[in-house]
Amino acid sequence: MDYNSHVNKTNHTGVIMNNHGLYFPEKNVIIKILKIFIIQYGLARKVLVLSITGIIAVSSILTASGPICTWELNEGKGGIVNDSSENNYTGTIIGKSVWTNGRRGSALYFDGNSYIDSGNISLSGTNTIEAWIFPEEWIDGSYQGIITKIPRTSPYPGWALYFAGYNNCMQIMFNMSGKQKRIETEPPRPKEWHHITVTIDSRKMSLFIDGCLVDIRDIQGTLSTNTCNLLIGALYGSGDDIGGFRGIIDEVKIYNKVLSHSEIIENAGINIVQSPEIKVTDYPKTLYSVKFPERSINTNISSIADWRFAARSATWGGWNWTPSADISSALRDKAEEIAGKFAARGVNTVFLDEHRYILVDDHEFENYLYNIKKAVSACHKYHLKIVLHLTVEGVLKPYRDLHPEQAVLDLETKTGAFYPRYGTYAMCPNDPAFIKAYCARLQAIMNTGLDGVMPDETEWLPPKMTICGCSYCREKFKKLYGFDIPLPGDKTVYENFDSPQWRAWVDFRIKSQGDILVKIKETVDKSGPEKLVTACQAGFLISSSSGMNAYGMDVEDMKRGLTAGFYESHLSSPWSWRYTAAEAGYYSAFGPVFILSFSRTISMDFFHWTFALANGLRYWTWPESFDLPVFPFLWEKKWETIITHNDPYCNVGILFSSPALHLIPYENINSMKKEYIGWCETLLEAHIPFETVAVSRITAESLQKYRILIAPATACLSSAENKLLRDFIRQGGSLIATLDCSMYDEKGEKLPDFGLKDVLGISYSEIMKEKKLEIHDNTGRKILYHGPFIKTDLAAGYVDILYSEKNGMPVITRRKYGKGNAFYCACGPGTQYFMPKIKPPYSESGASMWDLRLALGGVWTDNRKTEYKKIILGLIDRRVLPLDTDTPDDIFIRTFRHVNKNYQGVIVHMLNLTGLRINGNVQISADKEFEFLDYPDTGKISVGIKETGIQSAYFISPDFSETVKLPVTLKNEFSFITLSALYRYGFIYFSLSSADAVRDLLNDTPAVDSIPACEEFPRMDNAAWGKILSKNGKIIINISENKILNGKVDYTASVADFSPDYVDFYINEEKVHREKNAPYWCFGDNNKWDTTGIKNGKYLLKAAAVTEKYNCKIETQIEIEIKN
């Protein structure tokens, strides 16, 4: 929890609870978390010494050599506690006093609302503070003062020993010259007596628990003073939330000297027993954690030169999945154990989640850095790279309140922007003060030794085209484009793509988000070479066109500030494999890509991993994967030098123009996306190797790789790009262009005619959003068409009309140009064979277009027109293709070229998806969960590549332990192999060099000559899977600050790592309603509790998420106090 936001400020009587913590807005509701979280405490501690020196000022009257304050708390009754030292600092009990048995004699029980006020006592600067405590409970997210002398306001001069709810740890904080210096540790076990000692002198401060030295910190500066009273049992002496201790405190003493360690042990009265060293052992052998021969030191196969492109990554954190639910506790005591388990399972890169907000006060940020250092040290010990997941433009309320001028300005509402989905406030990426503050914190974070960052929320939030109108955006926009920012309501500009001002505004918002990523990358790169910067980009092609512009995100522009892309695919419906592969190809056009998918079953996780490998992507596992008994990264580790960081093996390219995603009318954009995906899906089914090519990156040299280029509605092309395509055709290449290809320039300006008019021999006269017509081939065969259409005329001689409308208007044409051919389709063949992302019906489920993790029910009808698949394939000269196979359409194939020093080869990935065969309809029932277990027999499969120098061929698969050597047959310039069976996934390796990569990796282990039986895939019953869901699942009740109006409370429940069938809401144990089928894992978006007329008092709001199939439930509750 944020230190500032925890504090209940004057006249603030409400709360917001989100996934970060609690805030207290000025409303009429007080909310406290009731869930109790108990943390274990161990005696053994490692000591951290930092090299900072300085002095502390002697500021007050404590000059005695012995205890100058001793509150033995043996009174046993009354409201006064006596100081048995000669200084006689009598304390007064504030609140209800409950005397009870203590460590010795009596002691005082604190209920969270009471404390002892001991008066204004200052420290000398050389002191020992000690007390016995019996904590009743450490409540997750709460603050509990033990001994403190600190005001409620920043920068918090003074000192405090307390439990910090920000990350659920015990802390001692001294404010030195305005800067907070602290030690933090896991709190001691509740319901037991513990001896706590703090020492401070002119050089360092130390913390001891039960006689054990927990930590030492060197300090610098003078101890900041204040006029507050010294309190026992509370953090603050006033306000609605005093940060009260819950438990018993006894024998509090302050000395005017630093006690020795032996004196502290004597006072603690215990024997110190050190805990044994933690040793990490490997996981038990399972199907994919088998041992394999170490690589020979004599092998010539080099390791992957750049780790960023061979990452086998997993998430550390992710909604508290770790063995200890408290991430900070795990970082402190379990970091090395957890890192060792990652390494044992073949992970080489860890994404650290949870610690996402860095613009917090200095106190919290030092705590933040301490935690990060722990994780970095543990990961590096096991040779793991560690990357931190960060939020950029979303900040928490305290920072927004301190810097309201840095917030975005909504031109429509004239206010800043609160984003309730995340519970954060949006800052402007063009504000120099915000950028400076963020990058300064980022530099400090990178100095911990991190290997990279994943900046998230680099987008305009909320996603509105009216954001941002701040002075910096106005100035920057005017300087770059020469326009004023368009005003809301100006229909001559808003969403008018004929307006240069509107297109400039769209482009500016995209460039602004790319610019801040560039700043972030520049900051990260200062910390050393080979640092990773990646940023999340979720489902760009499936997102609505207007939505993409509202967020201001573009994959290509973002890549300016990234090392690698990041594709959050949500591939939870494997029937969408064609669509997802097409979208992954788009991401890959701009460089290496991580892919994140969400798994609900063991075999689904395996499917996601194999799908990533087959597409040449780096798979990022989500936390629940590590509870599965099967994990295949060790298999991937064995073969990583062959299967990672390879170039596509193909001579067909599909052109993609990023401006065509943003700068042309929405109907054109939607047609383009369908057209592009439809062509990709068709080529995938036909096993035609291809790759997506970013038009902005083409050069004369890069185009030499291709024999065929496809431009599916590639609308925006610059004159230079048109020239490159023109030259490509003239020199013998083939271009297939469709719909509005080359109709716009790179800035979205509509041209008077096709930019490639001279090449195509076609001129356009009208753009039709949707047209029904019959088209005819040269034999008179009729084909129905319904979709976008461009009305055209012949503009040159020697144009062959392959298909025409019944009145003779050309529909599909071919023109010889130089040594090559230019095909043009006035229709969209890809739109007719386009398979959407198979998902629940939007209107029934209420789910977002891309949200498939919910696994809701639905029916999808396959109404693709197979005639257009034939048309598409008929335009491609298969004689020039490098792959020939009789593999069924629903076996996924991707090909890559492998080059590693003296090793060369061709890799053919094969993923058996015949179990997903579509016959007219696809029914996805509400409880359907795809299991990647059993497959139809594919029979023999023949695969050939257009290479004649094949030295050897192998089939390698995680479905069995052996490596299969395959005989090679040469036929018509192709080298063929035959597979007797394909189980789940495997790859063929054709070796093109005398140096044999597979043989050397096997290290004298012999290959077999036939495919072994498939290993049985481990299964998990519902009960076991339900336990995993229960362990990982988390549910949080959210109340939005700006939705507590007129006595009505808007509330939702956010569910993480758990896919419920529904969420039930209760008020005082009475169920008020049930919420189903919620988007974004947020249930109850329109829930309203009308509190007007309700009797004042405390009410319990509870949310329970239920998955009936697994008989599994998670729940949480909060207390709401109504004060009308």
PDB file of C-alpha atoms in Angstrom, residues 689-923:
ATOM      1  CA  PRO A 689       5.694 -20.338 -46.355  1.00  0.00           C
ATOM      2  CA  PHE A 690       5.428 -16.569 -45.998  1.00  0.00           C
ATOM      3  CA  GLU A 691       6.213 -13.705 -43.674  1.00  0.00           C
ATOM      4  CA  THR A 692       4.631 -10.333 -43.012  1.00  0.00           C
ATOM      5  CA  VAL A 693       6.752  -7.462 -44.322  1.00  0.00           C
ATOM      6  CA  ALA A 694       6.523  -3.928 -42.930  1.00  0.00           C
ATOM      7  CA  VAL A 695       6.310  -1.629 -45.944  1.00  0.00           C
ATOM      8  CA  SER A 696       8.268   1.094 -44.167  1.00  0.00           C
ATOM      9  CA  ARG A 697      11.248  -1.269 -43.865  1.00  0.00           C
ATOM     10  CA  ILE A 698      11.541  -2.533 -47.409  1.00  0.00           C
ATOM     11  CA  THR A 699      14.695  -1.829 -49.390  1.00  0.00           C
ATOM     12  CA  ALA A 700      15.873  -2.946 -52.811  1.00  0.00           C
ATOM     13  CA  GLU A 701      18.183  -5.385 -51.057  1.00  0.00           C
ATOM     14  CA  SER A 702      15.570  -6.816 -48.695  1.00  0.00           C
ATOM     15  CA  LEU A 703      13.123  -7.433 -51.558  1.00  0.00           C
ATOM     16  CA  GLN A 704      15.596  -9.725 -53.292  1.00  0.00           C
ATOM     17  CA  LYS A 705      14.497 -12.490 -50.913  1.00  0.00           C
ATOM     18  CA  TYR A 706      10.987 -12.669 -52.397  1.00  0.00           C
ATOM     19  CA  ARG A 707       9.483 -14.001 -55.589  1.00  0.00           C
ATOM     20  CA  ILE A 708       5.933 -12.994 -54.680  1.00  0.00           C
ATOM     21  CA  LEU A 709       4.639  -9.979 -52.748  1.00  0.00           C
ATOM     22  CA  ILE A 710       1.015  -9.742 -51.645  1.00  0.00           C
ATOM     23  CA  ALA A 711      -0.455  -6.306 -50.845  1.00  0.00           C
ATOM     24  CA  PRO A 712      -3.868  -6.999 -49.240  1.00  0.00           C
ATOM     25  CA  ALA A 713      -5.527  -3.561 -49.086  1.00  0.00           C
ATOM     26  CA  THR A 714      -2.118  -2.059 -48.356  1.00  0.00           C
ATOM     27  CA  ALA A 715      -3.604   1.399 -48.747  1.00  0.00           C
ATOM     28  CA  CYS A 716      -0.846   3.773 -47.588  1.00  0.00           C
ATOM     29  CA  LEU A 717       2.354   3.763 -49.622  1.00  0.00           C
ATOM     30  CA  SER A 718       4.862   6.548 -50.086  1.00  0.00           C
ATOM     31  CA  SER A 719       6.210   7.432 -53.512  1.00  0.00           C
ATOM     32  CA  ALA A 720       9.523   5.812 -52.544  1.00  0.00           C
ATOM     33  CA  GLU A 721       7.760   2.614 -51.506  1.00  0.00           C
ATOM     34  CA  ASN A 722       5.785   2.571 -54.749  1.00  0.00           C
ATOM     35  CA  LYS A 723       9.056   2.893 -56.657  1.00  0.00           C
ATOM     36  CA  LEU A 724      10.604  -0.047 -54.800  1.00  0.00           C
ATOM     37  CA  LEU A 725       7.574  -2.211 -55.649  1.00  0.00           C
ATOM     38  CA  ARG A 726       7.644  -1.026 -59.219  1.00  0.00           C
ATOM     39  CA  ASP A 727      11.307  -2.028 -59.537  1.00  0.00           C
ATOM     40  CA  PHE A 728      10.630  -5.360 -57.840  1.00  0.00           C
ATOM     41  CA  ILE A 729       8.070  -6.268 -60.508  1.00  0.00           C
ATOM     42  CA  ARG A 730      10.172  -4.937 -63.344  1.00  0.00           C
ATOM     43  CA  GLN A 731      13.025  -7.223 -62.276  1.00  0.00           C
ATOM     44  CA  GLY A 732      10.849 -10.351 -62.339  1.00  0.00           C
ATOM     45  CA  GLY A 733       8.811 -10.400 -59.149  1.00  0.00           C
ATOM     46  CA  SER A 734       5.048 -10.835 -58.867  1.00  0.00           C
ATOM     47  CA  LEU A 735       2.796  -8.418 -56.974  1.00  0.00           C
ATOM     48  CA  ILE A 736      -0.775  -9.240 -55.961  1.00  0.00           C
ATOM     49  CA  ALA A 737      -2.599  -6.051 -54.905  1.00  0.00           C
ATOM     50  CA  THR A 738      -6.169  -5.829 -53.645  1.00  0.00           C
ATOM     51  CA  LEU A 739      -8.817  -3.203 -52.910  1.00  0.00           C
ATOM     52  CA  ASP A 740      -7.382   0.247 -52.067  1.00  0.00           C
ATOM     53  CA  CYS A 741      -3.695  -0.699 -52.344  1.00  0.00           C
ATOM     54  CA  SER A 742      -1.592   2.452 -53.047  1.00  0.00           C
ATOM     55  CA  MET A 743      -4.703   4.686 -52.969  1.00  0.00           C
ATOM     56  CA  TYR A 744      -3.237   6.845 -50.145  1.00  0.00           C
ATOM     57  CA  ASP A 745       0.191   8.210 -49.344  1.00  0.00           C
ATOM     58  CA  GLU A 746       2.082   7.489 -46.125  1.00  0.00           C
ATOM     59  CA  LYS A 747       0.303  10.381 -44.363  1.00  0.00           C
ATOM     60  CA  GLY A 748      -3.178   9.111 -45.239  1.00  0.00           C
ATOM     61  CA  GLU A 749      -3.730  11.697 -47.978  1.00  0.00           C
ATOM     62  CA  LYS A 750      -5.998  10.232 -50.627  1.00  0.00           C
ATOM     63  CA  LEU A 751      -4.379  10.258 -54.072  1.00  0.00           C
ATOM     64  CA  PRO A 752      -6.223  11.109 -57.290  1.00  0.00           C
ATOM     65  CA  ASP A 753      -5.483   7.575 -58.489  1.00  0.00           C
ATOM     66  CA  PHE A 754      -3.569   4.455 -57.530  1.00  0.00           C
ATOM     67  CA  GLY A 755       0.065   5.187 -56.805  1.00  0.00           C
ATOM     68  CA  LEU A 756       0.793   1.993 -58.772  1.00  0.00           C
ATOM     69  CA  LYS A 757      -1.596   2.868 -61.608  1.00  0.00           C
ATOM     70  CA  ASP A 758       1.106   2.490 -64.255  1.00  0.00           C
ATOM     71  CA  VAL A 759       2.037  -0.950 -62.946  1.00  0.00           C
ATOM     72  CA  LEU A 760      -1.467  -2.302 -62.424  1.00  0.00           C
ATOM     73  CA  GLY A 761      -2.901  -0.776 -65.593  1.00  0.00           C
ATOM     74  CA  ILE A 762      -6.024   0.039 -63.546  1.00  0.00           C
ATOM     75  CA  SER A 763      -7.658   3.311 -62.510  1.00  0.00           C
ATOM     76  CA  TYR A 764     -10.251   3.650 -59.744  1.00  0.00           C
ATOM     77  CA  SER A 765     -13.458   5.641 -59.989  1.00  0.00           C
ATOM     78  CA  GLU A 766     -15.425   4.767 -56.836  1.00  0.00           C
ATOM     79  CA  ILE A 767     -14.946   3.141 -53.435  1.00  0.00           C
ATOM     80  CA  MET A 768     -17.878   0.983 -52.320  1.00  0.00           C
ATOM     81  CA  LYS A 769     -18.060   0.026 -48.664  1.00  0.00           C
ATOM     82  CA  GLU A 770     -20.146  -3.017 -49.454  1.00  0.00           C
ATOM     83  CA  LYS A 771     -21.347  -4.472 -52.702  1.00  0.00           C
ATOM     84  CA  LYS A 772     -23.186  -7.596 -53.770  1.00  0.00           C
ATOM     85  CA  LEU A 773     -22.383  -8.887 -57.219  1.00  0.00           C
ATOM     86  CA  GLU A 774     -21.631 -11.890 -59.348  1.00  0.00           C
ATOM     87  CA  ILE A 775     -18.184 -12.259 -60.753  1.00  0.00           C
ATOM     88  CA  HIS A 776     -17.337 -14.480 -63.714  1.00  0.00           C
ATOM     89  CA  ASP A 777     -14.135 -16.220 -64.711  1.00  0.00           C
ATOM     90  CA  ASN A 778     -13.116 -16.799 -68.323  1.00  0.00           C
ATOM     91  CA  THR A 779     -15.153 -20.006 -68.460  1.00  0.00           C
ATOM     92  CA  GLY A 780     -18.359 -18.239 -67.434  1.00  0.00           C
ATOM     93  CA  ARG A 781     -18.397 -19.778 -63.941  1.00  0.00           C
ATOM     94  CA  LYS A 782     -20.292 -17.502 -61.511  1.00  0.00           C
ATOM     95  CA  ILE A 783     -19.159 -16.701 -57.970  1.00  0.00           C
ATOM     96  CA  LEU A 784     -21.132 -14.583 -55.515  1.00  0.00           C
ATOM     97  CA  TYR A 785     -19.370 -11.718 -53.782  1.00  0.00           C
ATOM     98  CA  HIS A 786     -20.501  -9.545 -50.869  1.00  0.00           C
ATOM     99  CA  GLY A 787     -17.991  -7.123 -49.413  1.00  0.00           C
ATOM    100  CA  PRO A 788     -15.880  -4.018 -50.040  1.00  0.00           C
ATOM    101  CA  PHE A 789     -15.328  -3.224 -53.683  1.00  0.00           C
ATOM    102  CA  ILE A 790     -13.414  -0.714 -55.826  1.00  0.00           C
ATOM    103  CA  LYS A 791     -15.020   0.324 -59.090  1.00  0.00           C
ATOM    104  CA  THR A 792     -12.261   0.441 -61.689  1.00  0.00           C
ATOM    105  CA  ASP A 793     -11.488   1.008 -65.353  1.00  0.00           C
ATOM    106  CA  LEU A 794      -8.636  -0.152 -67.530  1.00  0.00           C
ATOM    107  CA  ALA A 795      -5.919   2.481 -67.679  1.00  0.00           C
ATOM    108  CA  ALA A 796      -3.391   0.782 -69.963  1.00  0.00           C
ATOM    109  CA  GLY A 797      -3.155  -1.760 -72.702  1.00  0.00           C
ATOM    110  CA  TYR A 798      -2.194  -5.366 -72.330  1.00  0.00           C
ATOM    111  CA  VAL A 799      -4.242  -6.019 -69.206  1.00  0.00           C
ATOM    112  CA  ASP A 800      -5.660  -9.540 -68.876  1.00  0.00           C
ATOM    113  CA  ILE A 801      -9.088  -9.669 -67.212  1.00  0.00           C
ATOM    114  CA  LEU A 802      -9.195 -12.896 -65.187  1.00  0.00           C
ATOM    115  CA  TYR A 803     -12.536 -12.190 -63.470  1.00  0.00           C
ATOM    116  CA  SER A 804     -15.148  -9.591 -64.317  1.00  0.00           C
ATOM    117  CA  GLU A 805     -18.605  -8.415 -63.321  1.00  0.00           C
ATOM    118  CA  LYS A 806     -21.428  -9.500 -65.605  1.00  0.00           C
ATOM    119  CA  ASN A 807     -21.349  -6.140 -67.430  1.00  0.00           C
ATOM    120  CA  GLY A 808     -17.641  -6.543 -68.156  1.00  0.00           C
ATOM    121  CA  MET A 809     -16.187  -4.320 -65.405  1.00  0.00           C
ATOM    122  CA  PRO A 810     -12.780  -5.780 -64.445  1.00  0.00           C
ATOM    123  CA  VAL A 811     -12.616  -7.447 -61.024  1.00  0.00           C
ATOM    124  CA  ILE A 812      -9.337  -9.408 -61.060  1.00  0.00           C
ATOM    125  CA  THR A 813      -6.660  -8.532 -63.606  1.00  0.00           C
ATOM    126  CA  ARG A 814      -3.091  -9.364 -64.539  1.00  0.00           C
ATOM    127  CA  ARG A 815      -0.596  -7.157 -66.299  1.00  0.00           C
ATOM    128  CA  LYS A 816       2.874  -7.992 -67.503  1.00  0.00           C
ATOM    129  CA  TYR A 817       5.304  -5.328 -66.288  1.00  0.00           C
ATOM    130  CA  GLY A 818       8.963  -5.690 -67.195  1.00  0.00           C
ATOM    131  CA  LYS A 819       9.974  -9.242 -66.320  1.00  0.00           C
ATOM    132  CA  GLY A 820       7.268  -9.636 -63.725  1.00  0.00           C
ATOM    133  CA  ASN A 821       3.506  -9.672 -63.202  1.00  0.00           C
ATOM    134  CA  ALA A 822       1.128  -7.309 -61.433  1.00  0.00           C
ATOM    135  CA  PHE A 823      -2.213  -8.745 -60.311  1.00  0.00           C
ATOM    136  CA  TYR A 824      -5.031  -6.550 -59.033  1.00  0.00           C
ATOM    137  CA  CYS A 825      -8.252  -7.549 -57.235  1.00  0.00           C
ATOM    138  CA  ALA A 826     -10.996  -4.902 -57.081  1.00  0.00           C
ATOM    139  CA  CYS A 827     -12.738  -7.225 -54.609  1.00  0.00           C
ATOM    140  CA  GLY A 828     -11.342  -8.566 -51.344  1.00  0.00           C
ATOM    141  CA  PRO A 829     -10.736 -12.304 -51.715  1.00  0.00           C
ATOM    142  CA  GLY A 830      -9.304 -12.420 -48.216  1.00  0.00           C
ATOM    143  CA  THR A 831     -12.489 -10.940 -46.719  1.00  0.00           C
ATOM    144  CA  GLN A 832     -14.437 -13.859 -48.183  1.00  0.00           C
ATOM    145  CA  TYR A 833     -12.180 -16.533 -46.669  1.00  0.00           C
ATOM    146  CA  PHE A 834     -11.576 -14.666 -43.420  1.00  0.00           C
ATOM    147  CA  MET A 835     -11.997 -16.665 -40.215  1.00  0.00           C
ATOM    148  CA  PRO A 836     -12.550 -14.365 -37.228  1.00  0.00           C
ATOM    149  CA  LYS A 837     -11.228 -15.038 -33.791  1.00  0.00           C
ATOM    150  CA  ILE A 838     -13.668 -17.633 -32.548  1.00  0.00           C
ATOM    151  CA  LYS A 839     -15.219 -16.282 -29.400  1.00  0.00           C
ATOM    152  CA  PRO A 840     -18.475 -16.120 -27.473  1.00  0.00           C
ATOM    153  CA  PRO A 841     -21.207 -13.978 -29.022  1.00  0.00           C
ATOM    154  CA  TYR A 842     -20.495 -10.406 -27.925  1.00  0.00           C
ATOM    155  CA  SER A 843     -24.116  -9.467 -27.347  1.00  0.00           C
ATOM    156  CA  GLU A 844     -24.845 -12.459 -25.133  1.00  0.00           C
ATOM    157  CA  SER A 845     -21.692 -12.702 -23.084  1.00  0.00           C
ATOM    158  CA  GLY A 846     -20.931  -9.049 -22.608  1.00  0.00           C
ATOM    159  CA  ALA A 847     -17.288  -9.988 -23.083  1.00  0.00           C
ATOM    160  CA  SER A 848     -14.907  -7.788 -24.969  1.00  0.00           C
ATOM    161  CA  MET A 849     -14.011  -8.710 -28.526  1.00  0.00           C
ATOM    162  CA  TRP A 850     -10.669 -10.203 -27.561  1.00  0.00           C
ATOM    163  CA  ASP A 851     -11.375 -11.501 -24.075  1.00  0.00           C
ATOM    164  CA  LEU A 852     -11.311 -15.271 -24.436  1.00  0.00           C
ATOM    165  CA  ARG A 853      -9.851 -16.178 -21.094  1.00  0.00           C
ATOM    166  CA  LEU A 854     -13.339 -16.409 -19.729  1.00  0.00           C
ATOM    167  CA  ALA A 855     -13.952 -19.498 -21.889  1.00  0.00           C
ATOM    168  CA  LEU A 856     -17.625 -18.681 -22.280  1.00  0.00           C
ATOM    169  CA  GLY A 857     -19.990 -20.602 -24.472  1.00  0.00           C
ATOM    170  CA  GLY A 858     -20.939 -19.745 -28.024  1.00  0.00           C
ATOM    171  CA  VAL A 859     -21.425 -21.002 -31.554  1.00  0.00           C
ATOM    172  CA  TRP A 860     -19.382 -19.969 -34.538  1.00  0.00           C
ATOM    173  CA  THR A 861     -20.499 -20.833 -38.063  1.00  0.00           C
ATOM    174  CA  ASP A 862     -17.917 -21.433 -40.781  1.00  0.00           C
ATOM    175  CA  ASN A 863     -19.377 -19.459 -43.674  1.00  0.00           C
ATOM    176  CA  ARG A 864     -16.120 -18.961 -45.523  1.00  0.00           C
ATOM    177  CA  LYS A 865     -16.433 -19.208 -49.285  1.00  0.00           C
ATOM    178  CA  THR A 866     -14.060 -21.875 -50.499  1.00  0.00           C
ATOM    179  CA  GLU A 867     -14.241 -20.457 -54.051  1.00  0.00           C
ATOM    180  CA  TYR A 868     -12.152 -17.526 -52.872  1.00  0.00           C
ATOM    181  CA  LYS A 869      -9.549 -19.797 -51.335  1.00  0.00           C
ATOM    182  CA  LYS A 870      -9.180 -21.268 -54.821  1.00  0.00           C
ATOM    183  CA  ILE A 871      -8.949 -17.785 -56.327  1.00  0.00           C
ATOM    184  CA  ILE A 872      -6.225 -16.775 -53.879  1.00  0.00           C
ATOM    185  CA  LEU A 873      -4.186 -19.927 -54.462  1.00  0.00           C
ATOM    186  CA  GLY A 874      -4.725 -19.611 -58.214  1.00  0.00           C
ATOM    187  CA  LEU A 875      -2.927 -16.251 -58.222  1.00  0.00           C
ATOM    188  CA  ILE A 876       0.198 -17.766 -56.612  1.00  0.00           C
ATOM    189  CA  ASP A 877       2.727 -19.549 -58.768  1.00  0.00           C
ATOM    190  CA  ARG A 878       3.399 -22.615 -56.637  1.00  0.00           C
ATOM    191  CA  ARG A 879       6.332 -23.595 -58.879  1.00  0.00           C
ATOM    192  CA  VAL A 880       8.530 -21.021 -57.161  1.00  0.00           C
ATOM    193  CA  LEU A 881       7.656 -22.040 -53.589  1.00  0.00           C
ATOM    194  CA  PRO A 882      10.342 -23.677 -51.387  1.00  0.00           C
ATOM    195  CA  LEU A 883       8.057 -26.205 -49.612  1.00  0.00           C
ATOM    196  CA  ASP A 884       6.051 -29.126 -50.923  1.00  0.00           C
ATOM    197  CA  THR A 885       3.911 -31.307 -48.657  1.00  0.00           C
ATOM    198  CA  ASP A 886       0.792 -33.420 -48.590  1.00  0.00           C
ATOM    199  CA  THR A 887       0.099 -32.461 -44.977  1.00  0.00           C
ATOM    200  CA  PRO A 888      -3.597 -31.869 -44.105  1.00  0.00           C
ATOM    201  CA  ASP A 889      -4.769 -28.249 -43.915  1.00  0.00           C
ATOM    202  CA  ASP A 890      -5.222 -28.300 -40.160  1.00  0.00           C
ATOM    203  CA  ILE A 891      -1.660 -29.235 -39.340  1.00  0.00           C
ATOM    204  CA  PHE A 892       0.121 -25.974 -38.628  1.00  0.00           C
ATOM    205  CA  ILE A 893       3.471 -25.608 -40.408  1.00  0.00           C
ATOM    206  CA  ARG A 894       6.077 -22.849 -40.144  1.00  0.00           C
ATOM    207  CA  THR A 895       9.544 -22.932 -41.705  1.00  0.00           C
ATOM    208  CA  PHE A 896      12.776 -21.198 -40.627  1.00  0.00           C
ATOM    209  CA  ARG A 897      16.367 -21.053 -41.818  1.00  0.00           C
ATOM    210  CA  HIS A 898      18.995 -21.934 -39.219  1.00  0.00           C
ATOM    211  CA  VAL A 899      22.519 -20.481 -39.342  1.00  0.00           C
ATOM    212  CA  ASN A 900      24.955 -20.845 -36.439  1.00  0.00           C
ATOM    213  CA  LYS A 901      28.646 -20.568 -37.267  1.00  0.00           C
ATOM    214  CA  ASN A 902      29.423 -23.608 -39.449  1.00  0.00           C
ATOM    215  CA  TYR A 903      25.952 -25.053 -39.062  1.00  0.00           C
ATOM    216  CA  GLN A 904      23.191 -24.449 -41.587  1.00  0.00           C
ATOM    217  CA  GLY A 905      19.788 -26.013 -41.880  1.00  0.00           C
ATOM    218  CA  VAL A 906      16.081 -25.635 -42.478  1.00  0.00           C
ATOM    219  CA  ILE A 907      13.558 -26.185 -39.689  1.00  0.00           C
ATOM    220  CA  VAL A 908       9.969 -27.238 -40.353  1.00  0.00           C
ATOM    221  CA  HIS A 909       7.769 -26.864 -37.255  1.00  0.00           C
ATOM    222  CA  MET A 910       4.648 -29.058 -37.286  1.00  0.00           C
ATOM    223  CA  LEU A 911       1.754 -28.705 -34.829  1.00  0.00           C
ATOM    224  CA  ASN A 912      -1.067 -31.249 -35.062  1.00  0.00           C
ATOM    225  CA  LEU A 913      -4.391 -29.412 -34.836  1.00  0.00           C
ATOM    226  CA  THR A 914      -6.524 -31.977 -36.605  1.00  0.00           C
ATOM    227  CA  GLY A 915      -8.510 -32.343 -33.396  1.00  0.00           C
ATOM    228  CA  LEU A 916      -9.841 -28.842 -34.119  1.00  0.00           C
ATOM    229  CA  ARG A 917     -11.134 -29.729 -37.550  1.00  0.00           C
ATOM    230  CA  ILE A 918     -14.043 -27.495 -38.543  1.00  0.00           C
ATOM    231  CA  ASN A 919     -17.072 -28.967 -40.280  1.00  0.00           C
ATOM    232  CA  GLY A 920     -19.523 -26.126 -40.698  1.00  0.00           C
ATOM    233  CA  ASN A 921     -20.001 -25.078 -37.061  1.00  0.00           C
ATOM    234  CA  VAL A 922     -17.863 -24.770 -33.982  1.00  0.00           C
ATOM    235  CA  GLN A 923     -19.670 -25.158 -30.687  1.00  0.00           C
TER     236      GLN A 923
END
